[in-house]
Every structure is written in C-alpha cells, then in structure tokens.
Coordinates of C-alpha atoms in Angstrom, one line a residue:
M25 CA 10.3 40.1 -2.3
A26 CA 11.4 37.9 -4.4
M27 CA 8.9 34.4 -5.2
Q28 CA 10.9 31.3 -4.1
T29 CA 10.4 27.8 -3.7
L30 CA 11.4 26.2 -0.5
N31 CA 11.2 22.6 1.3
V32 CA 10.0 22.9 4.7
R33 CA 9.1 19.8 7.8
L34 CA 8.6 20.4 10.8
L35 CA 9.9 19.0 13.5
R36 CA 8.5 16.3 15.9
R37 CA 8.3 17.4 20.6
G38 CA 10.2 16.5 22.1
R39 CA 13.2 16.4 18.9
T40 CA 15.2 18.4 19.3
I41 CA 18.1 20.2 16.7
E42 CA 21.0 18.3 17.6
N43 CA 19.4 14.9 17.1
A44 CA 17.7 16.2 13.8
F45 CA 20.7 14.7 11.8
G46 CA 21.1 11.6 11.7
A47 CA 24.2 9.5 13.4
T48 CA 26.8 9.8 9.8
F49 CA 25.7 13.8 10.2
A50 CA 24.8 14.7 13.6
P51 CA 27.4 17.7 15.0
G52 CA 30.5 16.3 17.0
T53 CA 30.9 13.6 14.2
P54 CA 33.2 13.9 11.3
R55 CA 30.8 14.7 8.4
A56 CA 28.7 17.0 11.0
L57 CA 27.8 20.3 8.3
Q58 CA 29.1 23.4 10.0
Q59 CA 27.0 25.8 12.2
R60 CA 25.8 29.7 12.3
R61 CA 23.2 31.2 13.1
W62 CA 20.6 32.5 11.6
F63 CA 20.9 36.2 11.8
E64 CA 20.4 37.4 15.0
I65 CA 16.4 35.5 15.8
E66 CA 17.2 33.7 19.3
G67 CA 17.1 30.1 19.0
A68 CA 17.3 29.5 15.0
H69 CA 20.3 28.0 13.1
A70 CA 22.3 27.1 9.6
F71 CA 23.9 24.1 8.8
V72 CA 25.8 23.7 5.2
G73 CA 27.7 21.2 4.1
Q74 CA 29.1 18.4 1.7
I75 CA 26.2 15.6 1.8
Y76 CA 28.3 13.2 -0.6
S77 CA 30.5 13.0 -3.7
N78 CA 30.9 11.0 -5.3
P79 CA 32.8 9.1 -8.5
P80 CA 30.1 8.7 -11.6
A81 CA 29.3 5.0 -12.0
W82 CA 30.7 5.5 -16.3
R83 CA 33.8 6.6 -15.5
T84 CA 35.3 2.9 -15.9
F85 CA 33.1 3.1 -19.0
I86 CA 34.3 6.7 -20.8
A87 CA 38.1 5.8 -19.4
E88 CA 38.2 2.3 -21.9
G89 CA 37.9 5.2 -25.0
F90 CA 38.2 8.4 -24.2
G91 CA 41.7 7.8 -22.2
E92 CA 43.0 9.4 -18.5
I93 CA 39.6 11.4 -17.2
P94 CA 40.0 14.9 -15.4
E95 CA 40.0 14.1 -11.9
G96 CA 37.7 16.5 -10.0
I97 CA 35.1 14.7 -11.9
F98 CA 32.3 13.7 -9.1
T99 CA 29.0 13.7 -9.1
G100 CA 27.9 14.9 -5.6
G101 CA 25.5 17.1 -3.8
A102 CA 25.4 19.7 -1.0
G103 CA 22.7 21.1 1.2
A104 CA 21.7 23.0 3.8
V105 CA 19.0 23.3 6.5
I106 CA 18.3 26.8 8.9
F107 CA 15.7 25.7 12.0
M108 CA 13.5 27.9 12.7
P109 CA 11.5 28.4 16.5
V110 CA 8.4 29.2 15.8
E111 CA 6.6 29.6 19.1
T112 CA 7.3 25.8 20.9
R113 CA 8.0 24.1 17.6
V114 CA 10.9 24.5 14.9
V115 CA 10.6 24.4 11.6
A116 CA 13.0 22.9 9.0
I117 CA 13.8 25.1 6.0
C118 CA 16.0 22.8 3.4
F119 CA 17.8 22.8 0.3
G120 CA 19.5 20.6 -2.1
H121 CA 20.6 17.4 -0.6
V122 CA 20.5 18.0 3.2
H123 CA 17.6 15.3 3.5
I124 CA 20.0 12.7 3.5
A125 CA 21.9 13.6 6.3
L126 CA 18.8 14.4 8.3
D127 CA 16.5 11.6 11.0
D128 CA 13.7 11.1 9.5
D129 CA 12.1 9.9 12.9
A130 CA 12.9 13.3 13.7
F131 CA 9.9 15.6 12.4
E132 CA 6.4 15.5 11.5
R133 CA 4.7 12.6 9.3
Q134 CA 1.8 13.7 6.6
F135 CA 2.6 17.7 7.6
G136 CA 3.0 18.7 4.1
L137 CA 0.1 16.4 3.2
K138 CA -1.9 18.8 6.4
V139 CA -0.6 22.0 5.1
T140 CA -1.6 21.0 2.1
L141 CA -5.3 20.1 2.2
N142 CA -5.8 23.0 5.2
T143 CA -5.0 25.6 2.9
V144 CA -6.1 23.9 -1.1
P145 CA -10.1 24.3 -1.4
R146 CA -11.4 20.9 -3.4
G147 CA -12.1 22.4 -6.5
S148 CA -8.0 23.8 -6.6
L149 CA -6.0 20.3 -6.4
R150 CA -3.5 20.0 -9.2
T151 CA -2.2 16.7 -8.3
L152 CA -2.6 13.7 -6.0
D153 CA -0.7 10.1 -4.8
L154 CA -2.4 7.9 -4.2
A155 CA -2.0 4.5 -2.2
T156 CA -4.1 1.6 -1.8
P157 CA -2.9 -0.7 0.7
D158 CA -3.0 -4.9 0.4
S159 CA -1.3 -7.9 -0.2
V160 CA -1.3 -6.6 -3.7
T161 CA -0.5 -2.4 -3.1
F162 CA -1.4 -0.1 -5.9
Q163 CA 0.1 3.3 -5.8
K164 CA -1.2 5.8 -8.4
R165 CA -0.3 9.6 -8.8
I166 CA -3.2 11.5 -11.0
Q167 CA -2.2 14.8 -12.0
A168 CA -4.8 17.5 -14.0
S169 CA -2.4 20.3 -16.2
T170 CA -5.7 23.2 -14.3
D171 CA -7.1 23.1 -11.1
S172 CA -9.1 20.7 -11.0
D173 CA -11.9 19.1 -8.0
L174 CA -11.5 16.6 -5.8
Q175 CA -14.2 14.2 -7.8
A176 CA -12.0 14.3 -11.3
F177 CA -9.3 12.4 -9.7
G178 CA -10.9 9.4 -8.9
I179 CA -10.7 9.2 -5.7
D180 CA -12.1 5.6 -3.9
M181 CA -12.4 7.2 -0.6
L182 CA -13.2 3.9 0.7
R183 CA -10.1 2.3 0.9
D184 CA -7.5 4.7 -1.0
L185 CA -5.0 6.5 1.0
A186 CA -3.8 10.3 0.2
R187 CA -0.1 10.2 0.1
V188 CA 1.3 13.5 -1.4
A189 CA -1.1 16.6 -2.5
G190 CA -0.8 20.0 -4.1
G191 CA -2.6 22.0 -5.8
T192 CA -3.6 26.6 -4.9
P193 CA -4.1 27.7 -2.0
G194 CA -7.2 29.7 -1.3
N195 CA -5.0 32.7 -0.5
A196 CA -2.7 34.2 -3.3
A197 CA -0.8 36.1 -0.2
F198 CA -0.4 32.6 1.4
A199 CA 1.5 30.9 -1.9
R200 CA 0.9 30.4 -5.1
F201 CA 1.5 26.7 -4.9
V202 CA 2.1 23.8 -2.2
A203 CA 2.5 20.3 -2.3
G204 CA 3.8 18.0 0.4
K205 CA 3.4 14.3 2.2
D206 CA 6.3 14.2 5.0
S207 CA 7.7 17.6 4.0
L208 CA 5.8 20.8 2.4
S209 CA 7.1 22.4 -1.4
I210 CA 5.4 25.6 -1.1
T211 CA 6.4 28.5 -3.7
C212 CA 5.5 31.5 -2.1
E213 CA 7.2 35.2 -2.1
V214 CA 9.6 35.5 1.0
N215 CA 13.2 36.3 1.1
S216 CA 16.1 35.9 4.7
T217 CA 14.0 38.4 7.0
T218 CA 10.6 37.6 6.5
L219 CA 11.5 33.6 6.7
Q220 CA 10.4 33.3 10.0
A221 CA 7.3 35.2 9.5
K222 CA 6.2 32.6 6.2
C223 CA 7.3 29.3 9.3
T224 CA 4.4 30.6 11.9
E225 CA 2.2 31.1 8.9
I226 CA 2.6 27.8 7.0
V227 CA 2.5 26.0 11.1
T228 CA -1.0 27.6 11.8
A229 CA -1.8 26.1 8.8
F230 CA -1.4 22.9 10.7
N231 CA -2.6 23.2 12.9
Q232 CA -5.8 24.1 11.4
T233 CA -8.4 21.1 10.9
T234 CA -10.9 22.9 7.6
Y235 CA -9.6 19.6 5.7
Q236 CA -12.1 17.8 8.0
K237 CA -14.9 19.7 5.9
E238 CA -13.9 18.4 2.7
F239 CA -11.2 16.1 3.2
A240 CA -12.3 13.4 5.9
W241 CA -11.8 9.9 4.4
V242 CA -8.7 10.9 4.9
D243 CA -8.8 10.2 8.7
N244 CA -10.6 6.8 7.5
M245 CA -6.3 5.7 8.6
K246 CA -4.6 7.7 10.8
I247 CA -1.0 7.8 11.6
V248 CA 0.1 6.2 14.9
V249 CA 2.6 8.1 17.7
E250 CA 2.1 6.7 20.8
K251 CA 5.7 5.2 21.3
D252 CA 4.5 2.1 23.4
V253 CA 1.8 1.3 21.1
I254 CA 4.3 1.4 17.8
E255 CA 6.6 -1.1 20.4
D256 CA 3.8 -3.5 20.5
L257 CA 2.8 -3.0 17.0
D258 CA 6.5 -4.0 16.0
H259 CA 6.5 -7.0 18.0
K260 CA 3.7 -8.1 16.2
L261 CA 5.2 -8.0 13.0
F262 CA 9.0 -9.6 14.4
E263 CA 6.4 -12.6 14.8
A264 CA 4.9 -12.7 11.6
I265 CA 8.4 -12.4 10.1
Q266 CA 9.8 -15.2 12.5
G267 CA 6.4 -17.3 11.8
L268 CA 7.9 -17.0 7.8
R269 CA 11.3 -18.3 9.1
N270 CA 9.3 -20.9 10.1
G271 CA 6.9 -22.0 7.7
N272 CA 4.0 -20.4 8.3
A273 CA 1.2 -18.3 6.5
T274 CA 1.3 -14.3 7.2
D275 CA -0.8 -11.3 5.4
L276 CA 3.2 -9.8 5.7
H277 CA 4.6 -8.9 2.2
M278 CA 6.2 -6.3 0.3
A279 CA 5.6 -3.0 -2.0
P280 CA 7.5 0.0 -2.3
P281 CA 7.0 3.0 -0.5
E282 CA 7.0 5.0 -2.7
I283 CA 6.0 5.7 -7.0
V284 CA 8.8 3.4 -8.5
N285 CA 10.2 4.3 -12.4
Y286 CA 10.3 0.8 -12.8
T287 CA 11.3 2.4 -17.0
E288 CA 14.7 2.9 -15.4
G289 CA 15.6 -0.7 -14.4
S290 CA 17.0 -1.7 -11.6
Q291 CA 18.5 -4.7 -9.3
L292 CA 18.0 -4.3 -5.5
Q293 CA 20.2 -5.9 -2.0
Y294 CA 19.0 -7.0 1.1
K295 CA 22.0 -5.1 3.6
G296 CA 22.5 -4.5 7.3
F297 CA 22.6 -8.2 8.0
G298 CA 25.6 -9.8 6.6
S299 CA 24.7 -10.4 3.2
R300 CA 26.9 -10.7 0.9
G301 CA 25.3 -8.8 -1.6
K302 CA 22.9 -11.2 -3.6
K303 CA 20.7 -9.9 -6.3
F304 CA 17.4 -9.8 -7.1
Y305 CA 14.6 -7.8 -9.4
S306 CA 11.7 -7.3 -7.4
L307 CA 11.0 -6.5 -3.7
S308 CA 9.6 -9.9 -2.1
I309 CA 8.8 -11.1 1.6
K310 CA 10.3 -14.4 0.1
D311 CA 13.7 -13.4 -1.4
Y312 CA 13.9 -11.2 2.1
V313 CA 13.0 -13.7 5.0
S314 CA 15.5 -16.2 2.4
E315 CA 17.9 -13.7 3.3
L316 CA 17.4 -13.9 7.0
E317 CA 17.7 -17.7 6.7
R318 CA 20.8 -17.7 4.7
C319 CA 23.5 -14.9 6.8
N320 CA 21.0 -16.2 10.5
F321 CA 20.2 -13.2 11.5
A322 CA 19.7 -13.3 15.2
G323 CA 18.8 -9.8 16.0
D324 CA 15.6 -8.5 16.8
V325 CA 12.3 -5.9 15.5
A326 CA 15.1 -3.1 17.0
D327 CA 18.0 -3.9 14.5
L328 CA 15.7 -5.1 11.7
K329 CA 14.3 -1.6 12.2
G330 CA 17.5 0.3 12.4
K331 CA 19.9 -1.4 10.3
H332 CA 17.9 -3.8 7.5
R333 CA 18.0 -1.2 4.2
I334 CA 17.7 -1.8 0.5
K335 CA 20.2 -0.8 -1.5
I336 CA 19.6 -0.4 -5.9
T337 CA 21.2 0.2 -7.9
S338 CA 19.4 1.1 -12.2
D339 CA 20.6 -0.1 -14.9
G340 CA 24.0 0.9 -16.4
D341 CA 24.9 1.3 -13.5
D342 CA 27.4 -0.3 -11.2
S343 CA 26.9 0.6 -7.7
F344 CA 24.2 0.1 -5.3
S345 CA 23.5 3.0 -3.7
E346 CA 21.2 2.9 -0.5
K347 CA 17.0 3.6 -0.9
W348 CA 14.8 2.8 1.4
R349 CA 14.8 1.3 4.8
V350 CA 13.6 -2.6 4.9
Y351 CA 11.2 -1.4 7.9
D352 CA 10.0 1.8 5.3
C353 CA 8.3 -1.9 2.6
F354 CA 6.5 -4.2 4.7
I355 CA 2.0 -4.4 4.5
F356 CA 1.0 -5.3 7.5
E357 CA -2.6 -5.9 8.9
T358 CA -3.0 -6.5 12.9
T359 CA -4.6 -5.9 15.9
L360 CA -3.7 -4.6 19.2
D361 CA -6.1 -4.6 22.3
V362 CA -6.3 -0.9 23.5
G363 CA -8.3 -1.5 27.6
A364 CA -12.0 -3.3 26.5
V365 CA -11.4 -2.0 22.7
E366 CA -10.0 -4.2 19.9
Q367 CA -8.2 -2.1 17.3
H368 CA -7.0 -2.3 14.1
Y369 CA -3.8 -0.9 12.8
V370 CA -1.8 -1.8 9.1
L371 CA 1.9 -1.0 8.5
F372 CA 2.6 1.2 5.2
A373 CA 4.8 2.8 4.0
G374 CA 7.2 2.9 7.4
N375 CA 4.1 4.2 9.6
W376 CA 1.6 2.5 11.4
Y377 CA -2.1 3.2 10.9
R378 CA -4.9 3.5 13.2
I379 CA -8.0 2.5 11.6
E380 CA -10.8 5.0 12.4
R381 CA -13.3 2.9 14.5
K382 CA -16.3 4.9 12.6
F383 CA -14.6 3.7 9.1
K384 CA -14.2 -0.3 10.6
E385 CA -17.5 -0.2 12.2
Q386 CA -19.6 0.6 8.4
V387 CA -16.7 -1.9 6.7
D388 CA -17.4 -4.7 8.8
A389 CA -21.5 -3.8 8.8
F390 CA -21.8 -4.4 5.1
F391 CA -19.8 -7.4 4.9
D392 CA -22.3 -8.4 8.2
A393 CA -25.2 -8.1 6.0
I394 CA -24.2 -10.5 2.8
P395 CA -25.5 -13.1 3.3
K396 CA -23.5 -16.0 4.5
V397 CA -24.2 -20.1 2.7
A398 CA -23.3 -23.0 3.4
I399 CA -22.3 -25.2 -0.1
I400 CA -19.6 -26.4 0.3
G401 CA -18.9 -27.0 4.1
E402 CA -15.4 -26.9 6.3
T403 CA -12.8 -28.9 4.1
T404 CA -9.5 -31.4 4.4
C405 CA -7.9 -29.8 0.9
A406 CA -4.1 -28.5 1.7
N407 CA -5.0 -26.2 -1.3
E408 CA -8.1 -24.6 -4.4
Q409 CA -7.4 -27.2 -6.3
D410 CA -7.4 -29.6 -4.6
L411 CA -10.9 -28.7 -3.0
I412 CA -11.8 -28.1 -6.6
S413 CA -11.2 -31.9 -7.4
D414 CA -13.4 -33.2 -4.6
I415 CA -15.6 -31.5 -5.6
E416 CA -15.9 -32.6 -8.4
K417 CA -16.2 -36.1 -7.1
N418 CA -18.3 -35.8 -5.0
R419 CA -21.1 -33.1 -5.6
N420 CA -23.2 -33.7 -8.8
D421 CA -25.2 -30.3 -8.0
L422 CA -22.6 -28.5 -8.8
L423 CA -20.5 -27.9 -12.1
K424 CA -17.6 -27.6 -12.7
L425 CA -15.7 -24.7 -14.8
D426 CA -12.4 -23.8 -13.7
R427 CA -10.8 -23.7 -16.2
T428 CA -13.1 -23.2 -19.1
K429 CA -12.3 -20.2 -20.8
I430 CA -15.8 -19.1 -23.4
N431 CA -14.3 -16.2 -26.0
P432 CA -16.6 -15.5 -28.2
E433 CA -15.2 -13.2 -31.4
G434 CA -15.2 -9.3 -31.0
V435 CA -16.3 -9.1 -27.5
K436 CA -14.0 -6.9 -24.6
Y437 CA -14.6 -10.5 -22.2
A438 CA -12.4 -13.0 -24.6
N439 CA -11.6 -15.5 -22.3
L440 CA -13.4 -15.4 -19.8
E441 CA -14.0 -18.1 -16.9
P442 CA -17.2 -17.5 -15.5
C443 CA -16.9 -19.1 -12.4
D444 CA -15.0 -21.9 -10.5
F445 CA -18.3 -23.8 -10.2
F446 CA -21.9 -22.7 -11.2
S447 CA -24.9 -25.1 -9.3
D448 CA -28.9 -26.3 -10.0
K449 CA -29.6 -23.4 -7.6
K450 CA -28.1 -21.0 -10.0
Q451 CA -25.1 -19.4 -8.2
F452 CA -21.1 -19.2 -9.7
I453 CA -19.3 -19.3 -7.5
H454 CA -15.8 -18.3 -6.8
L455 CA -13.1 -20.7 -4.9
K456 CA -10.0 -19.0 -3.5
D457 CA -7.7 -20.2 -1.3
G458 CA -7.6 -16.9 1.2
R459 CA -4.3 -18.1 3.3
S460 CA -3.6 -14.5 2.1
S461 CA -5.9 -11.7 1.1
G462 CA -4.1 -10.8 -2.4
P463 CA -5.3 -14.1 -4.2
I464 CA -8.7 -12.6 -1.9
S465 CA -8.9 -9.4 -3.6
H466 CA -8.9 -11.2 -7.2
L467 CA -11.1 -13.4 -6.3
W468 CA -13.9 -10.7 -6.1
S469 CA -12.8 -8.7 -9.2
Q470 CA -13.6 -12.2 -10.9
G471 CA -17.0 -11.8 -9.6
V472 CA -17.3 -8.9 -10.9
V473 CA -16.3 -9.8 -14.6
S474 CA -18.0 -12.1 -14.7
A475 CA -21.7 -10.6 -13.6
E476 CA -20.4 -7.9 -15.8
A477 CA -20.6 -10.4 -19.1
F478 CA -23.7 -13.1 -17.9
V479 CA -26.4 -9.9 -17.7
S480 CA -24.1 -7.5 -20.9
D481 CA -23.3 -9.8 -23.1
G482 CA -25.7 -12.1 -24.7
D483 CA -22.6 -14.0 -26.8
F484 CA -21.2 -14.8 -23.6
R485 CA -24.5 -16.5 -22.3
E486 CA -25.1 -18.1 -25.7
K487 CA -20.9 -19.8 -25.3
L488 CA -21.8 -20.3 -21.6
R489 CA -25.0 -22.1 -21.8
E490 CA -23.0 -24.4 -25.0
T491 CA -20.0 -24.8 -22.9
V492 CA -22.6 -25.7 -20.1
K493 CA -24.2 -28.5 -22.2
S494 CA -21.1 -29.6 -23.7
L495 CA -20.6 -30.6 -20.8
R496 CA -23.6 -31.9 -18.4
N497 CA -26.0 -32.3 -21.1
G498 CA -29.5 -30.7 -19.7
F499 CA -27.4 -28.2 -16.3
E500 CA -27.9 -25.4 -19.5
S501 CA -32.0 -25.6 -18.5
H502 CA -30.8 -23.2 -15.4
L503 CA -29.4 -20.4 -17.7
P504 CA -31.0 -17.9 -20.3
A505 CA -30.5 -18.6 -23.3
S506 CA -28.6 -16.1 -25.3
N507 CA -32.1 -14.0 -26.9
D508 CA -33.8 -15.1 -23.1
R509 CA -33.9 -11.9 -20.5
V510 CA -32.4 -12.0 -17.2
V511 CA -33.9 -13.2 -15.0
R512 CA -31.2 -11.2 -12.4
E513 CA -32.4 -11.5 -9.1
N514 CA -33.4 -15.1 -9.4
Y515 CA -29.2 -15.6 -9.7
Q516 CA -26.4 -15.4 -6.5
V517 CA -22.3 -14.5 -6.5
V518 CA -21.1 -16.9 -4.1
Y519 CA -17.7 -15.9 -2.9
G520 CA -16.2 -18.7 -1.4
V521 CA -12.9 -18.6 1.0
M522 CA -10.9 -21.0 1.9
R523 CA -9.0 -19.7 6.1
E524 CA -8.3 -21.2 9.1
R525 CA -9.9 -20.0 12.5
Y526 CA -7.7 -17.8 14.1
A527 CA -6.3 -18.0 17.4
D528 CA -9.7 -17.1 19.2
G529 CA -11.6 -19.9 17.1
S530 CA -13.4 -17.3 14.8
I531 CA -13.0 -17.6 10.7
D532 CA -13.3 -14.1 9.3
L533 CA -10.8 -12.2 6.8
P534 CA -8.8 -9.2 7.0
F535 CA -10.2 -6.2 7.1
F536 CA -8.8 -4.7 3.7
S537 CA -10.0 -7.1 1.9
K538 CA -13.5 -6.7 3.8
V539 CA -12.9 -3.6 1.4
S540 CA -12.5 -4.1 -1.1
L541 CA -15.2 -7.0 -1.5
Q542 CA -17.7 -4.0 -0.3
A543 CA -16.6 -2.2 -3.2
A544 CA -17.0 -5.2 -5.8
A545 CA -20.2 -6.6 -3.8
E546 CA -22.0 -3.1 -4.7
R547 CA -21.2 -2.7 -7.6
I548 CA -23.0 -6.0 -8.7
R549 CA -25.5 -5.2 -7.0
Q550 CA -25.4 -3.0 -9.5
F551 CA -25.9 -5.4 -12.4
G552 CA -29.6 -6.5 -10.0
I553 CA -27.6 -10.3 -8.6
P554 CA -27.7 -10.8 -5.2
V555 CA -24.3 -11.9 -3.4
A556 CA -23.7 -13.8 -0.8
I557 CA -19.5 -15.5 1.0
E558 CA -18.6 -18.1 2.2
L559 CA -16.1 -18.9 4.9
I560 CA -15.0 -22.1 3.9
E561 CA -13.5 -23.8 7.2
K562 CA -9.7 -24.9 6.0
R563 CA -8.5 -27.8 8.5
A564 CA -5.4 -28.9 9.0
S565 CA -5.2 -33.0 7.7
D566 CA -2.8 -35.8 8.0
T567 CA -2.3 -35.6 4.7
A568 CA -2.0 -32.1 4.0
A569 CA 0.2 -31.1 0.2
D570 CA 1.4 -28.2 -0.9
D571 CA -0.6 -25.2 -1.0
G572 CA -0.5 -25.4 -5.1
E573 CA -0.3 -23.0 -7.8
D574 CA -1.8 -20.1 -5.0
G575 CA 0.8 -21.1 -1.8
G576 CA 2.8 -18.2 -3.9
E577 CA 3.0 -14.0 -3.2
E578 CA 1.8 -12.3 -6.1

C-alpha cells in the first residue's frame, strides 16, 4: 500500500449525506457534485465536481502590456468527497477544494484535535495552535523541528485553548503523522480497498479518552452541542449587539477565528445585510455595528448567523472573496442559569464553550483569596482620567505618578510608568476603567512590569525616588534608596478597577479577566510583594462625560 495523506471529517449524529452540503452545492441544485457509489460498500458514496472557476484577478493588468489574454485562463478548484459508513457513524474523506461545498455545521467540532491528542504521546508533539480568548485575544502557532514534549511549547494551561495539534502517533501502524482541528489530516498507508478499515481505526481513536491523562487542560472549556442552550446563548449575544447599537457598553468584540498572515495585507467588507461594499482594514466590533446602523439592519440573530459574512481581498487583488462568517469572529462571555446552577460560557471561533465547573471554581477561589481594599471608594467619575484628576485634587495621601515616565539609560524597563498613584502606605496603585476586559488585562501586565523593575533594578528605584521627591518633597521617605535593601513585604501592588454594578447588584470582573489576573498576581508574589484589588463602583452621574481615551476598543 502507498503512503497517503487524507483529510477526514466526521458527520455529526442526526445529519445525513444529503444535508452535509452547503445550499449552493446540495444534491438537486444546479451546482451539485456528481454522485457515484464507492465500490460495493453499502452506504458509501463519492461526490466529485468543479467547486469554482474564476478568471484571475491579475488578468486585466497583464492584458495592458501583453495584449489579448488567451481564452481558458482560470483559477479553479476541483474537489471530491467520499462518505464512508463506519458502524453507526459516517466519515467524510475530503479532497481538493471540496470543503467549500460542505456545510461546516454538519460535522463534528474538534474531531481532528481529539483524534490527534488521543493518539500522539505528549513527548511526540510537533505543532500546536493556541488561543487565549479575552477582549484582547492572542493566537499563536508553535512548531518544533522535531517531536517534542508538551512542556517545551510554553503552554499556559490556565489561559490557553488548544485549537490545532499535530505530531507522531505512538502506534506507527495507525499513522506516520496526524494533525487536526475540526478535520483530521492523517498520513498513513492506505488504498481504496482498505479505506473503510482505516476510517474505523480513526473513529475508534476519536471515541477514546486517552487525552485526559496528558492533555486534561483542554477540557477546561468544552464545546456546547445542545441546540436549546446554543439558542439561548445566541439570544444573549444578539442582545449585546443590540445594546451596542443603542450606545451601551459590552465586553463583546471581534477577532479572526484563525491565525492570519498579515504580511499579505488585506481589506475587508461586511456583507449579507445590504452593505454596499464599504471597505475596512481590520476587524472591529465598532465598524460592524456602524455598518448595521448604516444599513438599517432589522433582522434577528438567525439572519446574522446565517447570512452575515466577511469578505477579504489581498493587496493587489481587486476581487473580494468570502473568508469568514461574522458569527465566527465574535468573542463574547456570558452566563446562563441551568436549573439552580449558573453556567459560564464563551463564544470563540464560531463555537460556544462551557467553562468547566472545577476550572471556574479554581479561578474564583484564587480571586476571592486576593485581599480586597477600599482606598478610592465609589465614584461618579465618567472614566479613568476623570478619576485620576479627582483623586489628585482631593487626596493628599496619594501621589499622582500617572503619565510619569522613568527612563534609566540602558535599562530594559525604559519609559516605564511606575503606577498611577503611590500612597503613603507604600502602595503602588494601578487604575483602569474596566468597562471592558481588554483594558483590564492590560492593567495586570503594567503591575507586573512595574513590580519587577522595583525589586530588581537599583537605577529604577533611584530615579523613582528622585521623581517622587521632585513632585512632593518628603514623600520619597516611603521609598528605599537605590542601595538599600527592599523590604518587599512592606509594599503592595493594588489594582483598582472601575466597574458598574451588574443587573443583580453585584460588582465583579469578567471570568477571563480573573484568569489573566491569576497569572499576574502569582508573578508579583514571586517577587515577594503582596497584591490587592479594589473594585471601584462606577455610579452614573448627571454630568457623565464620554469615556475618554479608554472608551475605544483595543
């Protein structure tokens, strides 16, 4: 048998071959693929056809100097798919560009990822795609030149969501290499007569739970499959979008659902609701909402989910092609009451994830254990800068260091803001308007960098002491001289976050802001400095102004 690389998907339970295709390529439509039986296997069918065929975008440019372009010059993509029955399931083996013709919702999510993690030992990983869903969402691809252990990939098991994994299976007879996300890429010995047997092996691997021994952290968030729960969550998403259209604040934002090659350059358009082709250069929830308003969108969440698309063109290309569903680009965190229990969910890359209860309890327990202080108190200030101005006028016990930069020559902490306020109780207070978790996440890192510079850099401490003395003579006595030993436990990093009360009257942080806080607080404690937090109640004011510089999306 020859070595082949196959792309494999698994049809979801309740879906049939007939409804595995998108509407454009469904059986009986003008663009339906040609169907044949696959050998004599009962229930096995192959579909083959031309998925697309377009004139190249560069045709006009070349014609200007070349003259008449020969007929028949097209960019095109053929495709084929074999649907293979395996006991009670149906496997789809895909070739070419057939994925364009298929309905993604008809297939199991994380099928390829699960098969990979069930068959590849933790010491035989070659590649990982990770995402950290938050208001500032980070995606990264880490590739090793040879099979490597999980630890070498630098995973943050609290924050990172596994998207794609690849490596060498422990059983060489199963495959030489596997990699997967929703679909599985498998390099193995197979031919047309042994294809069904190989598919049986793949489905068996999918049904295993081996991954829970070495990759248990991937279950911190599990994909939601219950249709009624998804409908309720989508309703909450739509409420947030409508709230944005009405000028309300929300943590909802947008990010590409996959790693993007930004070196290619691109423009994008939001389509599917009467947009007339207005061009943008990056994803933005503000731009999308403004387009909804401009086009007087009056549909519901089903319209949004089914029709709204993002089309993209690369630099030098004058034609826009469909890239993603708008729905797949939303990042949104919310809760649902399931019986007497409140469950937490996050929408990322078109899937709703249920945050595993033990994981949430662990994060909440860490947050609850962080000392809570009351230094600032509730405020009617509209934003962070108004609050800083108010504190500067009325609090002699707090020295303003906001926008004060310390720039020791030749030091890696150059141009560093020590904090927003330094107190006479030796507290480094970092403030942020927390109306969205993006600025909050940025706040945590500010505290870490400042604390590290304070304990490890004598030049930084000397500059800080000089700066404080110049601002208020005598206040520098609360700081050590550059050559003095820093009594670390006498100082404290305080995070002050302005938050409005939730509908139930509580003041809290978004879940993923707590997750990122845990990593920051643990790092600061390693420096020997205690950490505290103050949730500053942000109350409405009759003269509330705009949100200032923190009002924008990061």
